[in-house]
JSON list of C-alpha atoms and ligand atoms in Angstrom, two decimals:
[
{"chain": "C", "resi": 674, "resn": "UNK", "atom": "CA", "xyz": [0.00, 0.00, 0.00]},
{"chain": "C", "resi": 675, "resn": "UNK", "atom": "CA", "xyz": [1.73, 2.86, -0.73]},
{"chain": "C", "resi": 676, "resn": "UNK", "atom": "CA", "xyz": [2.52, 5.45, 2.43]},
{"chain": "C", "resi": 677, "resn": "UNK", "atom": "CA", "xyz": [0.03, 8.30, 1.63]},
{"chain": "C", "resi": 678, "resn": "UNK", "atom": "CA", "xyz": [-3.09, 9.19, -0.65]},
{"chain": "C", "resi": 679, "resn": "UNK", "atom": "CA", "xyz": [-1.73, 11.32, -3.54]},
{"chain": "C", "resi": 680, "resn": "UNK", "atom": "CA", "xyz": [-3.71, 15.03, -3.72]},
{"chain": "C", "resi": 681, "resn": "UNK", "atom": "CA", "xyz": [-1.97, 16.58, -6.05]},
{"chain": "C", "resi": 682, "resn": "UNK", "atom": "CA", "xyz": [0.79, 14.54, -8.34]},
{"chain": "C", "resi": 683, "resn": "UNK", "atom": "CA", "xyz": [3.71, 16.96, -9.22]},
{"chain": "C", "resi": 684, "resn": "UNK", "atom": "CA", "xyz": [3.10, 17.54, -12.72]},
{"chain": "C", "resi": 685, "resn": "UNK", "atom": "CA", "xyz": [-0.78, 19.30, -11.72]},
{"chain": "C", "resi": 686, "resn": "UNK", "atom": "CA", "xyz": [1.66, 21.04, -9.37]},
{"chain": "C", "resi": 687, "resn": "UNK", "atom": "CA", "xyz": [4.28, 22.54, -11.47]},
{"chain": "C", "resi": 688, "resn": "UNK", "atom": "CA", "xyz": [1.75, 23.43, -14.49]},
{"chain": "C", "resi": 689, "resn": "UNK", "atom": "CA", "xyz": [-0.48, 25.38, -12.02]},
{"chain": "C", "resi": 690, "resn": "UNK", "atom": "CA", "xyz": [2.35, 27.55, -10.89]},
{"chain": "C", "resi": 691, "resn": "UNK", "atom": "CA", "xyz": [3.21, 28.41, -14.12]},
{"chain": "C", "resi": 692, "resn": "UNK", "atom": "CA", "xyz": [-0.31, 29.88, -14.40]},
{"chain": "C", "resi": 693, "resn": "UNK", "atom": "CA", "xyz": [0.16, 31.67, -11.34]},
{"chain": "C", "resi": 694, "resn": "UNK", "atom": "CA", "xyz": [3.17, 33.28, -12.09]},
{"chain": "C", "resi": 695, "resn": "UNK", "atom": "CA", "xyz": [1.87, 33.73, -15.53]},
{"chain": "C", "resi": 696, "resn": "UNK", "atom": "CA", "xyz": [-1.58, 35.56, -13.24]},
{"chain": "C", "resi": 697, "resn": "UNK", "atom": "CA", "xyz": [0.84, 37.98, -11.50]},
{"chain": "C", "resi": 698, "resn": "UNK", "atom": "CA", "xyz": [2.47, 39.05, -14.06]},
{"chain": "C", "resi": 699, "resn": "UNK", "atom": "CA", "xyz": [-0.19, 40.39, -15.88]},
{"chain": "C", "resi": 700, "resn": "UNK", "atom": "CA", "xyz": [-0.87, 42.15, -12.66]},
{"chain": "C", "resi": 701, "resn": "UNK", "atom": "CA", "xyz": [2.20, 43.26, -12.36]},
{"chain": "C", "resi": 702, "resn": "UNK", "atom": "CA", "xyz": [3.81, 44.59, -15.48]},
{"chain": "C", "resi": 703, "resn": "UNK", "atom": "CA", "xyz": [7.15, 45.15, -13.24]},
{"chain": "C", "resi": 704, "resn": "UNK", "atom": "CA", "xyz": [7.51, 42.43, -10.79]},
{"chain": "C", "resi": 705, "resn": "UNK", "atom": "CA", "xyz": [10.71, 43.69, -9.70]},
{"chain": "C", "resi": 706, "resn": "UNK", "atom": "CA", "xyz": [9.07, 46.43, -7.82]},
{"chain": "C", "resi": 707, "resn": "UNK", "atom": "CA", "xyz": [7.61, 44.03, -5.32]},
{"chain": "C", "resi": 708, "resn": "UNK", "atom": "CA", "xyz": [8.55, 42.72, -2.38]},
{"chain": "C", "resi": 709, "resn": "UNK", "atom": "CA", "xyz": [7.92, 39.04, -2.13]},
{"chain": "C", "resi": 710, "resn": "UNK", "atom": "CA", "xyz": [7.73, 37.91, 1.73]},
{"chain": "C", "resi": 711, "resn": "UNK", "atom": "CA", "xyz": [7.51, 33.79, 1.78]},
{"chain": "C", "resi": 712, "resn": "UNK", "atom": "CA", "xyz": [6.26, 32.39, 4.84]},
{"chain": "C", "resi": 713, "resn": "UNK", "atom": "CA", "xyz": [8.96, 29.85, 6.03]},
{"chain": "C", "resi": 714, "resn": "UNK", "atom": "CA", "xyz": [9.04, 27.21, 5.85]},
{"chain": "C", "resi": 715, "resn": "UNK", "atom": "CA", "xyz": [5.80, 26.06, 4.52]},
{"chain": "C", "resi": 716, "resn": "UNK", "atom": "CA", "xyz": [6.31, 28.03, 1.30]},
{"chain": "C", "resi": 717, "resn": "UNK", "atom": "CA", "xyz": [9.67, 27.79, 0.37]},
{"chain": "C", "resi": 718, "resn": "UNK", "atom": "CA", "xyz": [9.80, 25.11, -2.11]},
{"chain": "C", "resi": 719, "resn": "UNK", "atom": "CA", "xyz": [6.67, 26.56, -3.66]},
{"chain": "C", "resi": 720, "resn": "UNK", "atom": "CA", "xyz": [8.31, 30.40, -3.67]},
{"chain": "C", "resi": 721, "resn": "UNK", "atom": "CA", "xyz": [11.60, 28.56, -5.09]},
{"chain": "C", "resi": 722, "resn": "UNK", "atom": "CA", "xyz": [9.52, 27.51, -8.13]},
{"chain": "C", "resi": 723, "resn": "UNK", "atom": "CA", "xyz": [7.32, 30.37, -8.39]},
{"chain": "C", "resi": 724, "resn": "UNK", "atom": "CA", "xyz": [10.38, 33.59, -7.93]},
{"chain": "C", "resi": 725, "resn": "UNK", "atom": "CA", "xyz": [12.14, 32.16, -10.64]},
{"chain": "C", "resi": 726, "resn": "UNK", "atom": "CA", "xyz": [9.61, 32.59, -13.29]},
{"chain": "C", "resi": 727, "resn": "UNK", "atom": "CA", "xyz": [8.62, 36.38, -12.10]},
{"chain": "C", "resi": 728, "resn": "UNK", "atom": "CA", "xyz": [11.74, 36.85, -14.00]},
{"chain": "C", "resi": 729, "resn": "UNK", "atom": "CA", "xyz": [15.55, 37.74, -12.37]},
{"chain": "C", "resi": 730, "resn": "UNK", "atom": "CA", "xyz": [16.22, 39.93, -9.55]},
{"chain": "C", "resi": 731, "resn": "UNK", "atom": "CA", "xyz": [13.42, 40.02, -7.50]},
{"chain": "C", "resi": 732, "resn": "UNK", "atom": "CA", "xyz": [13.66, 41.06, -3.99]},
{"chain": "C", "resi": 733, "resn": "UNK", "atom": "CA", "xyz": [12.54, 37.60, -1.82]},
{"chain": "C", "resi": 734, "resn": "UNK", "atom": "CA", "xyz": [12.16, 37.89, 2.09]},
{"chain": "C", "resi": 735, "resn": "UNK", "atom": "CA", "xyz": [11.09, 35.37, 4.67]},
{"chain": "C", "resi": 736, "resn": "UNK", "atom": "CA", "xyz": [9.61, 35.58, 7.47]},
{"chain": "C", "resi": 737, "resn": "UNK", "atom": "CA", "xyz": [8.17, 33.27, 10.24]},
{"chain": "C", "resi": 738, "resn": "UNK", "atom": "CA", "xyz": [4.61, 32.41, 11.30]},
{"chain": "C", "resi": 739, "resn": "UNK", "atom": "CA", "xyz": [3.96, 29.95, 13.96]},
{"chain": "C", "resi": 740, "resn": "UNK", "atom": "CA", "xyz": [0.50, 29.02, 14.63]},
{"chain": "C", "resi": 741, "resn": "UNK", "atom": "CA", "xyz": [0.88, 25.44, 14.11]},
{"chain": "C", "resi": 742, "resn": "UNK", "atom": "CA", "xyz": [1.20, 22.51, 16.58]},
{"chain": "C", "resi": 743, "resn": "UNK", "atom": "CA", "xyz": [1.08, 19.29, 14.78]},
{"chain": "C", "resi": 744, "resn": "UNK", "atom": "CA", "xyz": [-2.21, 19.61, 13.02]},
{"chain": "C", "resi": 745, "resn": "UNK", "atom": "CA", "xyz": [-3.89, 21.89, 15.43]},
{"chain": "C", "resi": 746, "resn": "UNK", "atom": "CA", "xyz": [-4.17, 24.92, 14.83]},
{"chain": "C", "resi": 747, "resn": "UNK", "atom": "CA", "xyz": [-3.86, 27.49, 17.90]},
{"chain": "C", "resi": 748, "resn": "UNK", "atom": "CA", "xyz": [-5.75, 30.77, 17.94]},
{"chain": "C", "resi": 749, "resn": "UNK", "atom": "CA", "xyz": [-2.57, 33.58, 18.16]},
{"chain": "C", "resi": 750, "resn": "UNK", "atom": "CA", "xyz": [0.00, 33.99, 15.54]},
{"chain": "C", "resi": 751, "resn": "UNK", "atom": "CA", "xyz": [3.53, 34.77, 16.25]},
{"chain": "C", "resi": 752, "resn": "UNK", "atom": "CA", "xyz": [5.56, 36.79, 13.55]},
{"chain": "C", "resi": 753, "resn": "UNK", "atom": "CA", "xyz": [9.23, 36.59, 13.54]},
{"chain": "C", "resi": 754, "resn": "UNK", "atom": "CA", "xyz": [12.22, 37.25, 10.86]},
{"chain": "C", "resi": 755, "resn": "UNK", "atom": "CA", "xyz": [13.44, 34.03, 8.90]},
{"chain": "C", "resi": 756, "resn": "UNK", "atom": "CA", "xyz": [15.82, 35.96, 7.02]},
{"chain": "C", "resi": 757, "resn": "UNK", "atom": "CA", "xyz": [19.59, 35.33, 7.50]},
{"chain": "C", "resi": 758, "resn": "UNK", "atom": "CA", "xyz": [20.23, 38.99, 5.70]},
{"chain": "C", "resi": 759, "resn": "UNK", "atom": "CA", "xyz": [18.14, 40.77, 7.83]},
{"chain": "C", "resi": 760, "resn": "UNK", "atom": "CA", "xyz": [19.48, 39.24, 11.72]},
{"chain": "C", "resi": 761, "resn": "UNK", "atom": "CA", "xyz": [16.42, 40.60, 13.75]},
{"chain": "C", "resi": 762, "resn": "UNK", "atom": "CA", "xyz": [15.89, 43.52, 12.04]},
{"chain": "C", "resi": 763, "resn": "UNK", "atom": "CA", "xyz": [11.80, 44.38, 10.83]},
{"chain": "C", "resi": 764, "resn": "UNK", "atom": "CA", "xyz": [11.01, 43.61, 7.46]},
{"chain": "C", "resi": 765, "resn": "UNK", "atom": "CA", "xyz": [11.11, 47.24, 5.57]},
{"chain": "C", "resi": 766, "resn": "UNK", "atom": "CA", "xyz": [8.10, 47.54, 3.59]},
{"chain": "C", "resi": 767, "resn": "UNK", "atom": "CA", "xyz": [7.22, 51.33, 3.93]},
{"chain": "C", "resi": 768, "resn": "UNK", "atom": "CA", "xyz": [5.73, 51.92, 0.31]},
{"chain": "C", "resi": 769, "resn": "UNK", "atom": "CA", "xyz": [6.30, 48.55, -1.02]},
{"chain": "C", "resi": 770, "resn": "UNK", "atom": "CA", "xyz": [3.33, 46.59, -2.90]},
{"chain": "C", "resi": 771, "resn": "UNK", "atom": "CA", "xyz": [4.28, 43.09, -0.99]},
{"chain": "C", "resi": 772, "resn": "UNK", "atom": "CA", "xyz": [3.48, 40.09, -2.39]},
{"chain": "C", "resi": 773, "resn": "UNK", "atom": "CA", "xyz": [2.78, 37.27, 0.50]},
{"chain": "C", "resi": 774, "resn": "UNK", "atom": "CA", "xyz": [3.91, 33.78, -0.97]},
{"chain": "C", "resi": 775, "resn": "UNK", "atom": "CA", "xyz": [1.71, 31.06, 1.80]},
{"chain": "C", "resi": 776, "resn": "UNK", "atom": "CA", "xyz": [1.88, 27.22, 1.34]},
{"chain": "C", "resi": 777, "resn": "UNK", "atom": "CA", "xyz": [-1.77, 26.74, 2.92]},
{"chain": "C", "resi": 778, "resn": "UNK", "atom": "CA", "xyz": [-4.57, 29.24, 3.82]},
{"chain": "C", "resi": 779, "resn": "UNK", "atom": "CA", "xyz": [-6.58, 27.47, 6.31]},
{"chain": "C", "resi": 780, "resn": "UNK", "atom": "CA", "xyz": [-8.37, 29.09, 9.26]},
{"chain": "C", "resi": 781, "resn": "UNK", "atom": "CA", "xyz": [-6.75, 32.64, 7.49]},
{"chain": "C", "resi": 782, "resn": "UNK", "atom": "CA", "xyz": [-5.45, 33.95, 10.49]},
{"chain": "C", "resi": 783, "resn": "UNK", "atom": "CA", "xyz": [-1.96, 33.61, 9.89]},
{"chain": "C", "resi": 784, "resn": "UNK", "atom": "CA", "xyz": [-2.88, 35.96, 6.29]},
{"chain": "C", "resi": 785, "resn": "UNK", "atom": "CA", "xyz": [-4.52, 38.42, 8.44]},
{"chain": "C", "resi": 786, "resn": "UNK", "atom": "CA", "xyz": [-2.02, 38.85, 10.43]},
{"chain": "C", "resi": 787, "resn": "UNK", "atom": "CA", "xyz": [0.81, 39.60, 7.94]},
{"chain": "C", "resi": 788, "resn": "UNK", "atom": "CA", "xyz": [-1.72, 41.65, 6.19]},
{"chain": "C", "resi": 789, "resn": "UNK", "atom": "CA", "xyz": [-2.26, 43.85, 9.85]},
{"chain": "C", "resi": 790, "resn": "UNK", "atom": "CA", "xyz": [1.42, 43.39, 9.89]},
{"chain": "C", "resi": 791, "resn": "UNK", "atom": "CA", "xyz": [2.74, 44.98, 6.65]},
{"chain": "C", "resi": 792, "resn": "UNK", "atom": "CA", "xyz": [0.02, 47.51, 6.10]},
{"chain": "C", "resi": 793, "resn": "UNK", "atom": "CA", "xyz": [0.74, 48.51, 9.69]},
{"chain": "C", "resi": 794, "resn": "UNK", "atom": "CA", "xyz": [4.46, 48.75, 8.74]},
{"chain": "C", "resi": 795, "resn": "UNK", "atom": "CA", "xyz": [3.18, 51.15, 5.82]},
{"chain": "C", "resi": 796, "resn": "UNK", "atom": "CA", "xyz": [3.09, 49.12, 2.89]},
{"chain": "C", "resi": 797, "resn": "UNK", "atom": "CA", "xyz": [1.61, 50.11, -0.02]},
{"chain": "C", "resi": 798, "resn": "UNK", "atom": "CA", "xyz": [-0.68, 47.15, -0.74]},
{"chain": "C", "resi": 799, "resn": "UNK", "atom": "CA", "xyz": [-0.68, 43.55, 0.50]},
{"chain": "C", "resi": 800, "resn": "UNK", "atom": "CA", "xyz": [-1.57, 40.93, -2.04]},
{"chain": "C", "resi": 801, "resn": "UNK", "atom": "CA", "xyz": [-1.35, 37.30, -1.36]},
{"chain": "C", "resi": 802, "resn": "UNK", "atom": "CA", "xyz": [-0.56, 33.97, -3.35]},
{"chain": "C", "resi": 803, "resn": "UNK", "atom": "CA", "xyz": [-0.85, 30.44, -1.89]},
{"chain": "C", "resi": 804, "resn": "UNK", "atom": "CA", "xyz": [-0.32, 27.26, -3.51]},
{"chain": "C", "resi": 805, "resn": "UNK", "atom": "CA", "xyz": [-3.80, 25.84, -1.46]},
{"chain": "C", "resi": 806, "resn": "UNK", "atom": "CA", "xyz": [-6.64, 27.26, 0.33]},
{"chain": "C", "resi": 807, "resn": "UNK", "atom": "CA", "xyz": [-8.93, 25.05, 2.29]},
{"chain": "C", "resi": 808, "resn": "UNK", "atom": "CA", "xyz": [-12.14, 27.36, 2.53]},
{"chain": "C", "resi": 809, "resn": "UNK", "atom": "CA", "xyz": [-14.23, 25.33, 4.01]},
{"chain": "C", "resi": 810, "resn": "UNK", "atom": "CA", "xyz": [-11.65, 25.88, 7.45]},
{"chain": "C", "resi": 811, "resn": "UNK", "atom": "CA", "xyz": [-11.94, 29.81, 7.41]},
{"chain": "C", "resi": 812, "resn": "UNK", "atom": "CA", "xyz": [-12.67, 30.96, 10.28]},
{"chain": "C", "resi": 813, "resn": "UNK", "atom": "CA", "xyz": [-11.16, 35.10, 9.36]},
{"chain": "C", "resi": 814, "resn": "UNK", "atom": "CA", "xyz": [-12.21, 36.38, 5.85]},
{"chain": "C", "resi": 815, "resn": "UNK", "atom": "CA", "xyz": [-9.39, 37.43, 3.88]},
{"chain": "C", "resi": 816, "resn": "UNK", "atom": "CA", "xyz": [-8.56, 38.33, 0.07]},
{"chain": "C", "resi": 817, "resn": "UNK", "atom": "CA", "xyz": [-6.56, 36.12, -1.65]},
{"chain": "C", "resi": 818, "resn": "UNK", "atom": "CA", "xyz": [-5.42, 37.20, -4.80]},
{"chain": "C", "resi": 819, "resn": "UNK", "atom": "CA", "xyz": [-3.90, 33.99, -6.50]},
{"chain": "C", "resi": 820, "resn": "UNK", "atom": "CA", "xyz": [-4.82, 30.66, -5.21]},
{"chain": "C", "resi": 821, "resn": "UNK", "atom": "CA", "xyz": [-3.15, 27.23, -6.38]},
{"chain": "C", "resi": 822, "resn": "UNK", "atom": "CA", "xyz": [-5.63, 24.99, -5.54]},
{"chain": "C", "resi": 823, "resn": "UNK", "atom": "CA", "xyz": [-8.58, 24.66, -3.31]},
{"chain": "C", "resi": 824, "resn": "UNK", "atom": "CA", "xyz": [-9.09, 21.95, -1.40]},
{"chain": "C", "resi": 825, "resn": "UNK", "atom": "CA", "xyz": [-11.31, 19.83, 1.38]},
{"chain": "C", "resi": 826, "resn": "UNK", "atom": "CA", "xyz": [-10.30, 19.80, 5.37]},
{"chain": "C", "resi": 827, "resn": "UNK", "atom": "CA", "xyz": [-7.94, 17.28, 5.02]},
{"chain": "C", "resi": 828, "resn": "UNK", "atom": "CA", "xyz": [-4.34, 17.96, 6.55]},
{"chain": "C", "resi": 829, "resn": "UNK", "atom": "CA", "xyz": [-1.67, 17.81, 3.06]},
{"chain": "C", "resi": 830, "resn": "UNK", "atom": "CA", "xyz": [1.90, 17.68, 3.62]},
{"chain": "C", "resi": 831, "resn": "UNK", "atom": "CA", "xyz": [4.11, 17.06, 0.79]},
{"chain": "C", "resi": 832, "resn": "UNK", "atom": "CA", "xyz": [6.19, 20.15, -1.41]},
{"chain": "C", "resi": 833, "resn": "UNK", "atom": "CA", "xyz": [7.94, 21.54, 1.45]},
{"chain": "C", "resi": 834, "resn": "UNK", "atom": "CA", "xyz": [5.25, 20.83, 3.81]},
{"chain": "C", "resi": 835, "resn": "UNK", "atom": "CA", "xyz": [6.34, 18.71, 6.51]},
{"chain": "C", "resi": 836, "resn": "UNK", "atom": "CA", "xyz": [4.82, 17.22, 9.50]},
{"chain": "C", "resi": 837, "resn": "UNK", "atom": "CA", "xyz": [7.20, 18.48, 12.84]},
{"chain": "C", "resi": 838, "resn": "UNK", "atom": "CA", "xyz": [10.46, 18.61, 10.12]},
{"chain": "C", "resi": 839, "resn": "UNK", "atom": "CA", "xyz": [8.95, 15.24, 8.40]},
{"chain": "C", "resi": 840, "resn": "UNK", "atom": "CA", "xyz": [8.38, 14.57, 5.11]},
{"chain": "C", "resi": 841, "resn": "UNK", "atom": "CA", "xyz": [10.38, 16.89, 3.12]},
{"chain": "C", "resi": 842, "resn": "UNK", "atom": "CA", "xyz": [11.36, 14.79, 0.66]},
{"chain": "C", "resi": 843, "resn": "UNK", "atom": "CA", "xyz": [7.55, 14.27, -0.58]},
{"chain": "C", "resi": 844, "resn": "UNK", "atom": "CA", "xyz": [7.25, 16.16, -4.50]},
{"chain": "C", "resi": 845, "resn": "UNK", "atom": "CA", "xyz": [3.18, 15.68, -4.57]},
{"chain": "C", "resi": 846, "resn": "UNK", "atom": "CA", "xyz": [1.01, 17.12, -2.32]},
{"chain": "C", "resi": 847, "resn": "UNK", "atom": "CA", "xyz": [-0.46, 13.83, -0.47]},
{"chain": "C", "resi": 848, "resn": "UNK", "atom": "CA", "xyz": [-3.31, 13.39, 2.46]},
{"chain": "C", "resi": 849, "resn": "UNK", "atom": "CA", "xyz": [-1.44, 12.86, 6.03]},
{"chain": "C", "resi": 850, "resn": "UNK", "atom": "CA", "xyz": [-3.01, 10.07, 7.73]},
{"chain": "C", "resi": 851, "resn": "UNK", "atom": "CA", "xyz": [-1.91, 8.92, 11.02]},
{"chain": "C", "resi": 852, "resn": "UNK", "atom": "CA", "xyz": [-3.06, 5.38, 10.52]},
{"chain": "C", "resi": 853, "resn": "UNK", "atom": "CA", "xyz": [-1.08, 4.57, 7.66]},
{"chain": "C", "resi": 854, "resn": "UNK", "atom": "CA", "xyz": [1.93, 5.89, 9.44]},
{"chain": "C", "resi": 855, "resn": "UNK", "atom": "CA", "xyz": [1.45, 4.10, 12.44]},
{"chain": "C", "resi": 856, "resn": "UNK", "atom": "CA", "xyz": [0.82, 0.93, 11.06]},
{"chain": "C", "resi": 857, "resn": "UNK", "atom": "CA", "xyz": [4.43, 1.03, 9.03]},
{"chain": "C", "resi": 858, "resn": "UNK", "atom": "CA", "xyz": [7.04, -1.22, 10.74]},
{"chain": "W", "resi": 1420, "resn": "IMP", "atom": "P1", "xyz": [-4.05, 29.48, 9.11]},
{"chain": "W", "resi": 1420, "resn": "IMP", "atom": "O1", "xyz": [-3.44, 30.58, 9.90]},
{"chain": "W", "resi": 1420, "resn": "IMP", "atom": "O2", "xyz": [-5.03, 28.68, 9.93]},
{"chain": "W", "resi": 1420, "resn": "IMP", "atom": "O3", "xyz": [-4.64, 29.91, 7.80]},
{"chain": "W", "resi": 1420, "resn": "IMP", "atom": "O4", "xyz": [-2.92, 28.43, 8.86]},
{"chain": "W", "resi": 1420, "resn": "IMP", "atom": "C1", "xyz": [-1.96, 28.62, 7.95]},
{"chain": "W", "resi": 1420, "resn": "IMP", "atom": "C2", "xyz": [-0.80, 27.73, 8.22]},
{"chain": "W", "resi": 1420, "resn": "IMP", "atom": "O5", "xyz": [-1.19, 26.52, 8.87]},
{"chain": "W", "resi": 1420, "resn": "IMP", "atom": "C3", "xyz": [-0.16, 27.29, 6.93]},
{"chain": "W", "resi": 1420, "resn": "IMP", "atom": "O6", "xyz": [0.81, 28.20, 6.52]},
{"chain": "W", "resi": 1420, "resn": "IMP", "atom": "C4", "xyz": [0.43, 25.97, 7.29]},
{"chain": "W", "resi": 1420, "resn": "IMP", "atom": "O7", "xyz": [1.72, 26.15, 7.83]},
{"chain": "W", "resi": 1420, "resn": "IMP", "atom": "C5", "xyz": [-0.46, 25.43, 8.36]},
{"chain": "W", "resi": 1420, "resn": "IMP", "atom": "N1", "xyz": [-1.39, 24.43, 7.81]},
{"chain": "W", "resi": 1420, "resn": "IMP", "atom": "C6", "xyz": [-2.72, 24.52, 7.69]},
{"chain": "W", "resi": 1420, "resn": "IMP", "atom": "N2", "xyz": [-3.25, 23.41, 7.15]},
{"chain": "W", "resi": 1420, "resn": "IMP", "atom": "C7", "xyz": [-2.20, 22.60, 6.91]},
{"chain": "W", "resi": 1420, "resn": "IMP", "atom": "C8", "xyz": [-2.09, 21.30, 6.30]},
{"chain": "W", "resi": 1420, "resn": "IMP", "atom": "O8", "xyz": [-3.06, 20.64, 5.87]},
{"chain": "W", "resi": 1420, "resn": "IMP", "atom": "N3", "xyz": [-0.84, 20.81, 6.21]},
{"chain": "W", "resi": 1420, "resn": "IMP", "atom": "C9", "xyz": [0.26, 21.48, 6.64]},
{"chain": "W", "resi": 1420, "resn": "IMP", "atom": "N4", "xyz": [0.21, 22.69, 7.20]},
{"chain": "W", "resi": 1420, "resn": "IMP", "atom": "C10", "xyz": [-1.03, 23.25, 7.33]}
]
């Protein structure tokens, strides 16, 4: 039996981000001009596939957003800097048009908050991509301006999404279940 339900397979993966890259840039006529935060570490992998075909030079940050213990979600949401450049130094965003990069919108508070966060920090807009949204968890109503995928309440790990720093290695997006895990020898 193999380990986990397969989502999303890799190649539905790779051809959607193309469109969304291919979506912001007909926003965006200039992409260099934003400022593309990626929520670590959830989002890396995905922002390492999408950055790349924005075009060259474009200004990535990361930052840190812990809500998360194992798949529980708990109510606050702690920002911090995941960004070796910037030590502990605030994310400057005064006037920028920021571009959030998210693995998973699920409740939406962890958005919201970078949204509060950023505008609050005087940027000049706040849009936001994510690879999947799970609406049917939303508990805080926010814009999303590009969205991957939408899918059920199931808890996905798989392309960069790990379960407590497992699973990296996973290049579809597959359906975590406990009982097939614990049942391995
Ligand atoms: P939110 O604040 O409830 O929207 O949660 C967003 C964060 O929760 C995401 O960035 C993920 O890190 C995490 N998350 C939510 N659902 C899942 C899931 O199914 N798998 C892995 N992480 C998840």
């Amino acid at each position: 039996m193999p380990e986990f339900e397969v989502l999303i397979g890799r190649d539905r993966i790779h051809r959607r981000i193309a469109e969304l890259a291919a979506a912001i840039l007909a926003r965006h006529a200039d992409p260099r001009r934003l400022c593309v935060v990626a929520v670590m570490d959830g989002a890396r992998v995905f922002c390492d596939h999408l950055v790349p075909q924005l075009g060259p030079r474009i200004e990535v940050r990361a930052i840190r957003a812990k809500s998360y213990v194992g798949t529980n979600s708990c109510g606050t949401v702690a920002l911090s800097s995941a960004d070796a450049h910037q030590g502990n130094e605030t994310l400057r965003v005064t006037g920028r048009d920021v571009l959030v990069v998210e693995d998973i919108v699920d409740t939406g508070r962890t958005v919201a908050r970078l949204r509060e966060h950023f505008l609050g920090e005087g940027a000049r807009s706040v849009e936001v991509v994510t690879l999947l949204s799970k609406p049917s968890r939303r508990e805080v109503d926010v814009p999303l301006d590009f969205v991957g995928f939408e899918i059920e309440d199931r808890f996905v790990i798989g392309f960069g999404m790990d379960f407590d720093g497992r699973y990296l290695e996973l290049a579809e997006i597959v359906v975590y279940d406990a009982a097939r895990v614990t049942q391995r020898p």
